[in-house]
Short mmCIF file of C-alpha atoms in Angstrom, two decimals:
data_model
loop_
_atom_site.label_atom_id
_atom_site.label_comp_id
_atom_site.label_asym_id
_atom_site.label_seq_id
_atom_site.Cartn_x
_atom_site.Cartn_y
_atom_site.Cartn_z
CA UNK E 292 -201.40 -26.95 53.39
CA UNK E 293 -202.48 -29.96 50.93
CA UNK E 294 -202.32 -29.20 47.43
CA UNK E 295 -205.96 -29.94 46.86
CA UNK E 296 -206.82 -26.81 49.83
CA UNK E 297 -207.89 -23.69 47.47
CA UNK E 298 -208.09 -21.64 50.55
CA UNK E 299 -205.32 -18.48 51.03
CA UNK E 300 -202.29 -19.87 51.60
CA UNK E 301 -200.91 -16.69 53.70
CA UNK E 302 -197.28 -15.52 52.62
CA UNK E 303 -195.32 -12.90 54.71
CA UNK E 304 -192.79 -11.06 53.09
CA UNK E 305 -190.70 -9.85 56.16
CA UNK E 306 -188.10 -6.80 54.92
CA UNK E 307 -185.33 -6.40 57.34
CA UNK E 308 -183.26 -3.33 57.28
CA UNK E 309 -180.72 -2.96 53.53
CA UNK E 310 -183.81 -4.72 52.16
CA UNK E 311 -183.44 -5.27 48.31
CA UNK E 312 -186.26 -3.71 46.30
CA UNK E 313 -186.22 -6.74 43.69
CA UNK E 314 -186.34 -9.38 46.80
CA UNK E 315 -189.18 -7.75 48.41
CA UNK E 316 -190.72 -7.47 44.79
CA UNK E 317 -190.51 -10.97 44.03
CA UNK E 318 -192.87 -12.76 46.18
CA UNK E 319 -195.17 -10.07 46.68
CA UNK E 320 -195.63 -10.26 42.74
CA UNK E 321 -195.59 -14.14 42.39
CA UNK E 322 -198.11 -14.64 45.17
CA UNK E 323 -199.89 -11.45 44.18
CA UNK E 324 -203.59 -11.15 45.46
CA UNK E 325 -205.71 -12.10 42.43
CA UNK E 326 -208.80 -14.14 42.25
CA UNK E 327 -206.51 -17.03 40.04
CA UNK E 328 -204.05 -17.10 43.26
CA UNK E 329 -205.04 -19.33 46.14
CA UNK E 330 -202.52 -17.10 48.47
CA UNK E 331 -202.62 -13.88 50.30
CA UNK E 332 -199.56 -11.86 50.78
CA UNK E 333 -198.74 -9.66 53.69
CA UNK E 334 -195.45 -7.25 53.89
CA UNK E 335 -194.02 -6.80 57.16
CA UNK E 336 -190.80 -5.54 59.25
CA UNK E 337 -189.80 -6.07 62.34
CA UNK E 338 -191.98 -3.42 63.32
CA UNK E 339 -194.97 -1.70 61.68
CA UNK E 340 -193.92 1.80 60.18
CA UNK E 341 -190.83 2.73 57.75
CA UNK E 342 -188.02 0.37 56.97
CA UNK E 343 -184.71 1.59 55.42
CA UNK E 344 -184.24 -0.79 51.98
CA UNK E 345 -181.20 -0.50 50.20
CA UNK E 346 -180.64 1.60 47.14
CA UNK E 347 -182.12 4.53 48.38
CA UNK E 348 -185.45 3.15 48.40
CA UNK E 349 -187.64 2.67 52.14
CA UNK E 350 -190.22 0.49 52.95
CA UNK E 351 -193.66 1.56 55.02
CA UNK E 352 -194.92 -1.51 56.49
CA UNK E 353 -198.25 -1.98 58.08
CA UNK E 354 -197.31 -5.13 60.04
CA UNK E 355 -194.88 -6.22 62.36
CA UNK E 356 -193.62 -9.51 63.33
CA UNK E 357 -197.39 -10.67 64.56
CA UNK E 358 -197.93 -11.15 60.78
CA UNK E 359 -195.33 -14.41 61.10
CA UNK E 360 -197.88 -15.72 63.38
CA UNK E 361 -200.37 -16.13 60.85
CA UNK E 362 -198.41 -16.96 57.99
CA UNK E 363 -198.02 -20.12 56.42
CA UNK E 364 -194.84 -19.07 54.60
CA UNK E 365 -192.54 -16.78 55.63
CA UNK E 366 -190.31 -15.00 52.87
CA UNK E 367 -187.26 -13.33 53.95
CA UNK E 368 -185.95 -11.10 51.02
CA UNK E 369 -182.14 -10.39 50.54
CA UNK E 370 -180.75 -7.22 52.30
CA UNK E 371 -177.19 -5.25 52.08
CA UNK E 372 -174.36 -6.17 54.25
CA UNK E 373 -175.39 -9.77 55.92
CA UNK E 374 -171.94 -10.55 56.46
CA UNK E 375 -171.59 -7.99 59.04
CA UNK E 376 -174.14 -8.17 61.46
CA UNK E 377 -177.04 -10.93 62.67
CA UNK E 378 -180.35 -9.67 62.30
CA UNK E 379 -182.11 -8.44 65.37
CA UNK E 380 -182.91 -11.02 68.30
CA UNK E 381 -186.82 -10.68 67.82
CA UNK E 382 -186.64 -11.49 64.10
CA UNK E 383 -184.37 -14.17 64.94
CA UNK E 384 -186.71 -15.68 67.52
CA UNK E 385 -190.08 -14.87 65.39
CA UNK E 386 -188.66 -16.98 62.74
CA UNK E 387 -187.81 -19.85 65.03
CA UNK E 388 -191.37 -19.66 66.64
CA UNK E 389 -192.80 -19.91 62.58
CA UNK E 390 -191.02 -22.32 62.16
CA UNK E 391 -191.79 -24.49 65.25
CA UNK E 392 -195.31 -24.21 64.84
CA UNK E 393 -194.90 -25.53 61.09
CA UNK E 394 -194.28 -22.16 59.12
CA UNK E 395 -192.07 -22.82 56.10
CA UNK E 396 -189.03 -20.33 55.86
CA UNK E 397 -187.66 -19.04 52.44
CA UNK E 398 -185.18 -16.65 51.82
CA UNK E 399 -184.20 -14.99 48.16
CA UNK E 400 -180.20 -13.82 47.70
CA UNK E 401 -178.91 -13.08 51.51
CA UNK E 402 -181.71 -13.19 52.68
CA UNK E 403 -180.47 -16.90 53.63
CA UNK E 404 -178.03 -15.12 56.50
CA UNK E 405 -181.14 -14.29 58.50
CA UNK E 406 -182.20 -18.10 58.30
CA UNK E 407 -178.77 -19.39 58.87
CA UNK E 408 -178.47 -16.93 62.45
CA UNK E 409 -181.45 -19.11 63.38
CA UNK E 410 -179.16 -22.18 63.25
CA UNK E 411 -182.09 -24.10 61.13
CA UNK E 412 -179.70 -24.43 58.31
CA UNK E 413 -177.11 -26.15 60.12
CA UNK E 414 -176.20 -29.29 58.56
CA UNK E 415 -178.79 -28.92 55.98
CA UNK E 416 -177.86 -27.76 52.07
CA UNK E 417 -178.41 -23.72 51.62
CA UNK E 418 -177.27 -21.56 49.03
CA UNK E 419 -176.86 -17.81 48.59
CA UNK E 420 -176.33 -14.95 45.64
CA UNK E 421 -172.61 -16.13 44.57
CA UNK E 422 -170.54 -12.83 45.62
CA UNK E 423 -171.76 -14.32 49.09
CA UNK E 424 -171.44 -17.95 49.34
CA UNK E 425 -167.62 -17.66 50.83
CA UNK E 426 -168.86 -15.30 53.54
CA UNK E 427 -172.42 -17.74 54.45
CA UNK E 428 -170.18 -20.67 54.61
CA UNK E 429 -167.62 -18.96 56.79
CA UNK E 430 -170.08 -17.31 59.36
CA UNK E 431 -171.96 -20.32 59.90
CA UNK E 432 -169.20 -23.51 59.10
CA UNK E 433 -172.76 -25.79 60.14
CA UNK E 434 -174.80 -24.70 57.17
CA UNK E 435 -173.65 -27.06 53.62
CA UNK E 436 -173.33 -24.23 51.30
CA UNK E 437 -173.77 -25.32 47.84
CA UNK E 438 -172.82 -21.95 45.07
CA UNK E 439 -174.02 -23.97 41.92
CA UNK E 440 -177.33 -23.81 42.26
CA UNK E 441 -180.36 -21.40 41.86
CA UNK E 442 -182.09 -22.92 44.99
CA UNK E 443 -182.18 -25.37 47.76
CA UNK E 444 -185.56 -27.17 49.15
CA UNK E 445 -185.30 -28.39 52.53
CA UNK E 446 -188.30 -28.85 53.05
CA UNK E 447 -189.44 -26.43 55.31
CA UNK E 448 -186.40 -24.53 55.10
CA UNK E 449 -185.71 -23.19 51.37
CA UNK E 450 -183.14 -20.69 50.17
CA UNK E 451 -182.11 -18.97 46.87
CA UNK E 452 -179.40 -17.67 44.86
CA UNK E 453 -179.39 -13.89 42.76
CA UNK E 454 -182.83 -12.41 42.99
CA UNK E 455 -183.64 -14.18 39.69
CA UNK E 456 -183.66 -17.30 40.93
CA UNK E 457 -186.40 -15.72 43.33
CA UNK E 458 -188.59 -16.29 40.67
CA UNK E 459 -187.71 -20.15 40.27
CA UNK E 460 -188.05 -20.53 43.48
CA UNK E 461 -191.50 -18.92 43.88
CA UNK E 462 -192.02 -21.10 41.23
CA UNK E 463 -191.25 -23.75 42.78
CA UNK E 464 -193.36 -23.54 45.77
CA UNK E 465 -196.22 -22.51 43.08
CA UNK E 466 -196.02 -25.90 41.32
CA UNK E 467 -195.10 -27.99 44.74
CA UNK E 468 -198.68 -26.64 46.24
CA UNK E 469 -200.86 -26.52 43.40
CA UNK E 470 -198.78 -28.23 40.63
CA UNK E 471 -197.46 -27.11 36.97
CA UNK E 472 -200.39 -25.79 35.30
CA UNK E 473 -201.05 -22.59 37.83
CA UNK E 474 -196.66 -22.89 38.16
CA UNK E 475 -197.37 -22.08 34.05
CA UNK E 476 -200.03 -19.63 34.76
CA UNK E 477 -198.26 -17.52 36.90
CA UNK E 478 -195.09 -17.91 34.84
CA UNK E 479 -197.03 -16.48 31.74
CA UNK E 480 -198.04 -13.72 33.59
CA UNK E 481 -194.71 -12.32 34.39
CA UNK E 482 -193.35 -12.79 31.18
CA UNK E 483 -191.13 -15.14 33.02
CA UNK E 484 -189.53 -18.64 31.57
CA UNK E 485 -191.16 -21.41 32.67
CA UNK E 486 -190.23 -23.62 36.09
CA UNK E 487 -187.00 -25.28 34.96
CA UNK E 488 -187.50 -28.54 36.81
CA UNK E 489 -185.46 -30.24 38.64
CA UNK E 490 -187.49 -33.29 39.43
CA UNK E 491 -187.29 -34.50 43.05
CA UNK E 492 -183.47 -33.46 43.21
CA UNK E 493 -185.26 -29.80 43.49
CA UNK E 494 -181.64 -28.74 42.48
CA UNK E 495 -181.26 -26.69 39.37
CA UNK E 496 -177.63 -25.71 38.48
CA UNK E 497 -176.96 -22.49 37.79
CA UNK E 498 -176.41 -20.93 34.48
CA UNK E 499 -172.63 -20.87 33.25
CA UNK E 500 -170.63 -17.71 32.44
CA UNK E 501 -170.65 -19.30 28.77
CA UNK E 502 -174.45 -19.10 28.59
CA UNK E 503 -176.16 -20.90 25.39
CA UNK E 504 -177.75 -17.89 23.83
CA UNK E 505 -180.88 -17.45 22.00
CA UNK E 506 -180.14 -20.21 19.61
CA UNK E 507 -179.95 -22.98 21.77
CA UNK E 508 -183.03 -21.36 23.54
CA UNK E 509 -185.01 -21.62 20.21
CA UNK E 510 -184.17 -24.81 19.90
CA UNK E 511 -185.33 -25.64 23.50
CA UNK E 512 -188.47 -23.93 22.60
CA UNK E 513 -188.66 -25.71 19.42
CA UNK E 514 -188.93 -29.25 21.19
CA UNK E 515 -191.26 -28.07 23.80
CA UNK E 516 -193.79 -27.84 20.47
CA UNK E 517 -192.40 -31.08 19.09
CA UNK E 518 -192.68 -33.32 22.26
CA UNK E 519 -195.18 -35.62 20.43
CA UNK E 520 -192.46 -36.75 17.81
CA UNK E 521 -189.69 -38.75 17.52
CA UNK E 522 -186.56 -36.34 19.42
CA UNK E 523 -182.88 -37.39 18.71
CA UNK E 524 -179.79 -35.82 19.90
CA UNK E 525 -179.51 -35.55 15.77
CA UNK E 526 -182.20 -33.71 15.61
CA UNK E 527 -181.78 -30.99 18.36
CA UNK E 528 -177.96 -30.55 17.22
CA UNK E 529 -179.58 -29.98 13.50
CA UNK E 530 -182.36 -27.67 14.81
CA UNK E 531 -179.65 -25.61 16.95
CA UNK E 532 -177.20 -26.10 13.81
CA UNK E 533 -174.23 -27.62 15.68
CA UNK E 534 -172.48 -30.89 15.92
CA UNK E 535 -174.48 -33.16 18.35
CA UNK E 536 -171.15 -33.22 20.45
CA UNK E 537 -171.22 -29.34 20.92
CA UNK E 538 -174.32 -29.35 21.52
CA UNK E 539 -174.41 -31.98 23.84
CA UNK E 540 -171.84 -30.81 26.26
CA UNK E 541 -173.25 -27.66 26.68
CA UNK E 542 -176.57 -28.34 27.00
CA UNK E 543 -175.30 -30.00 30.12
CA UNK E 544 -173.42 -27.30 30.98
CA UNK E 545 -176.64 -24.81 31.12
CA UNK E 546 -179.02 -26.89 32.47
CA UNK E 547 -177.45 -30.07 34.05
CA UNK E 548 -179.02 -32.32 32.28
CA UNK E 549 -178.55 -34.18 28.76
CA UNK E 550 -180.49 -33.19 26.29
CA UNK E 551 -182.33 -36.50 26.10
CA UNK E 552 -182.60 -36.08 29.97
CA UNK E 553 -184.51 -32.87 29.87
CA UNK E 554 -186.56 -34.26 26.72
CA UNK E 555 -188.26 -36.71 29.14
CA UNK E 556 -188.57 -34.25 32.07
CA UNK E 557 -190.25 -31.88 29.58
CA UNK E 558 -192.34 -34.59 28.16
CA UNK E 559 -192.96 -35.59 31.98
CA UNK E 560 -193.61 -31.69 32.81
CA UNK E 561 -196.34 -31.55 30.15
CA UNK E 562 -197.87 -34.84 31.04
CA UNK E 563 -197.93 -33.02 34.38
CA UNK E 564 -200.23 -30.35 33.11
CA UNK E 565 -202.37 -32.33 31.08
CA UNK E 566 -203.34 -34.58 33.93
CA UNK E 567 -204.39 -31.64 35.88
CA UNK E 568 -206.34 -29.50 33.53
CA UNK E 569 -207.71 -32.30 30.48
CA UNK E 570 -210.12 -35.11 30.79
CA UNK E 571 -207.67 -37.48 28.88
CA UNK E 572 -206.79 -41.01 29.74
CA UNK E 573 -202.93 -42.11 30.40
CA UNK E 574 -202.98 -43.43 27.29
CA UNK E 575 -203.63 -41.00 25.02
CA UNK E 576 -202.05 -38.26 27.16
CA UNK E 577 -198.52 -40.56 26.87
CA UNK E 578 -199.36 -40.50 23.22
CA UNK E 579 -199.62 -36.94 23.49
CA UNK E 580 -196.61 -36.09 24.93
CA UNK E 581 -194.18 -38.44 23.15
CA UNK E 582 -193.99 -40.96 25.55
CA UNK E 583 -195.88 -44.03 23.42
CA UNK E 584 -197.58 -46.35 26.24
CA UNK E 585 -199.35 -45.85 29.30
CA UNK E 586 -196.89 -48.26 30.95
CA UNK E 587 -194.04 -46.21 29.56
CA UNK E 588 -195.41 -42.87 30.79
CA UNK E 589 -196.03 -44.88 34.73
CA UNK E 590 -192.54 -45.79 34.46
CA UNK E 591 -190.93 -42.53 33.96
CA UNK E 592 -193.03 -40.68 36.15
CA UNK E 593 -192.52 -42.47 38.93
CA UNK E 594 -188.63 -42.39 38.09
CA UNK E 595 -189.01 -38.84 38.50
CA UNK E 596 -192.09 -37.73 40.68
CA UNK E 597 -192.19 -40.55 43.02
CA UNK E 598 -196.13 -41.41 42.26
CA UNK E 599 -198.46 -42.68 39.48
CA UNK E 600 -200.00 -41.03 36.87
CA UNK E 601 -203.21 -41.66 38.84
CA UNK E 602 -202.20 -40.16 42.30
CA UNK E 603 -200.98 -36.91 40.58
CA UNK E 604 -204.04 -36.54 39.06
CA UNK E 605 -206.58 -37.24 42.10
CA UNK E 606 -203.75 -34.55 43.87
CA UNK E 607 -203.49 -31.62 41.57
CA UNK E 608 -206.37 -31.57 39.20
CA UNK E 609 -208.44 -28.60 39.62
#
């Protein structure tokens, strides 16, 4: 679908049985029907009727596997046990026909074990909820499992970690359609935190068991609202009161980027938005965003996006 195509995108949220009733959740609440949501979501199983989940909850589904025929994304939600069995054959096969016919494929947690038995991950980059990345990478030696991040785009092949980063992910394929502002939209209405990007890498490492807290987070916060002015490494250590060294190494260590790194991607990010939902020119809008010049706000976004200032607006802007 191109970005600029308002019409339903149509998501199927396929729940195998051991589904995960936070997996299923996830997409069906990101891509929720709602007249601000240019996508329609359908829940399926392999057949239409009741589908044992895990945790003691079940599933009645109204579709069956016909619903992959129509969908334009296919979601495949984590489930209990993937280690120990392949899903059935006709899943298997319905997800190789989606895919053939141009279908992306997405899978939150373990759900990735159900896209790996298809054999489109082999050779390609994949990732899983931790306590399973040992037993994905030995079931299927093809598939490049990567355990530090919170997802993988392949293209038309994506995959997730934990069921949190579900929600970056959705996310993700939010913004990657119909760019950051409606990304932002839907963020604010989950109470969620915003995308984290990861540029074009698409790669976001995963939080540390050392995690940065709510101060550092402030301080995050605090230069989103600052982006305009001048933002030092000084000043971020002073705002999150810490020695710019401490501060500094882990930043990195949370988000994978310096803190001057993910500065510019935020003052990118919010370029982003302004482009598609404000009447400004490039020039003020790099004012706006901290960036100075026009030609200094062309050079970093195509650093990091790949395209002009220009092209992102004639693509995304509403």
């Amino acid at each position: 679908m191109s970005p600029t195509d308002r019409s339903n995108h149509q998501i199927a949220v396929l729940v195998l049985e051991g589904a995960k009733p936070l997996d299923v959740g996830i997409p069906a609440q990101v891509f929720s029907n709602r007249p601000s949501m240019p996508y329609e979501v359908r829940v399926c199983g392999a057949a239409p009727g009741l589908v044992t989940g895990g945790d003691g909850l079940s599933y009645h589904v109204a579709e069956g596997l016909d619903a992959l025929e129509r969908a334009d994304t296919v979601f495949v939600p984590g489930y209990r046990t993937p280690a120990d069995a392949d899903p059935p054959g006709v899943v298997v096969d319905a997800l190789k026909a989606a895919h053939a016919r141009g279908a992306r494929l997405a899978a939150i947690s373990t759900g990735a074990f159900a896209l790996a038995a298809t054999g489109l991950l082999d050779g390609r980059r994949a990732t899983t909820h931790w306590h399973y990345t040992r037993a994905l990478r030995e079931r299927y030696p093809r598939v490049q499992v990567d355990e530090n991040v919170l997802f993988v785009d392949e293209g038309a092949v994506l995959t997730s970690a934990g069921a949190a980063s579900g929600i970056d992910l959705c996310l993700h394929l939010v913004r990657r359609d119909h760019g950051v502002g409606l990304s932002n939209h839907v963020a604010r209405r989950l109470v969620a935190a915003p995308y984290r990007s990861g540029g074009q890498a698409q790669y976001v490492p995963r939080s540390v068991p050392e995690p940065l807290g709510d101060l550092f987070a402030d301080t995050r916060a605090w230069a989103l609202e600052h982006l305009a002015e001048p933002l030092t490494l000084e000043a971020l250590a002073r705002n999150a009161r810490v020695s710019a060294r401490t501060f500094s190494r882990r930043f990195v260590e949370d988000t994978g980027y310096t803190p001057m790194q993910w500065v510019l991607r935020a003052r990118v990010d919010l370029a982003r938005e302004l482009l598609e939902r404000s009447d400004l020119g490039v020039e003020q809008i790099a004012h706006r965003v901290g960036l100075g010049t026009a030609a200094n706000l062309r050079l970093h976004f195509h650093r990091i996006l790949g395209t002009s200032p220009t092209e992102y607006r004639h693509t995304f802007s509403a």
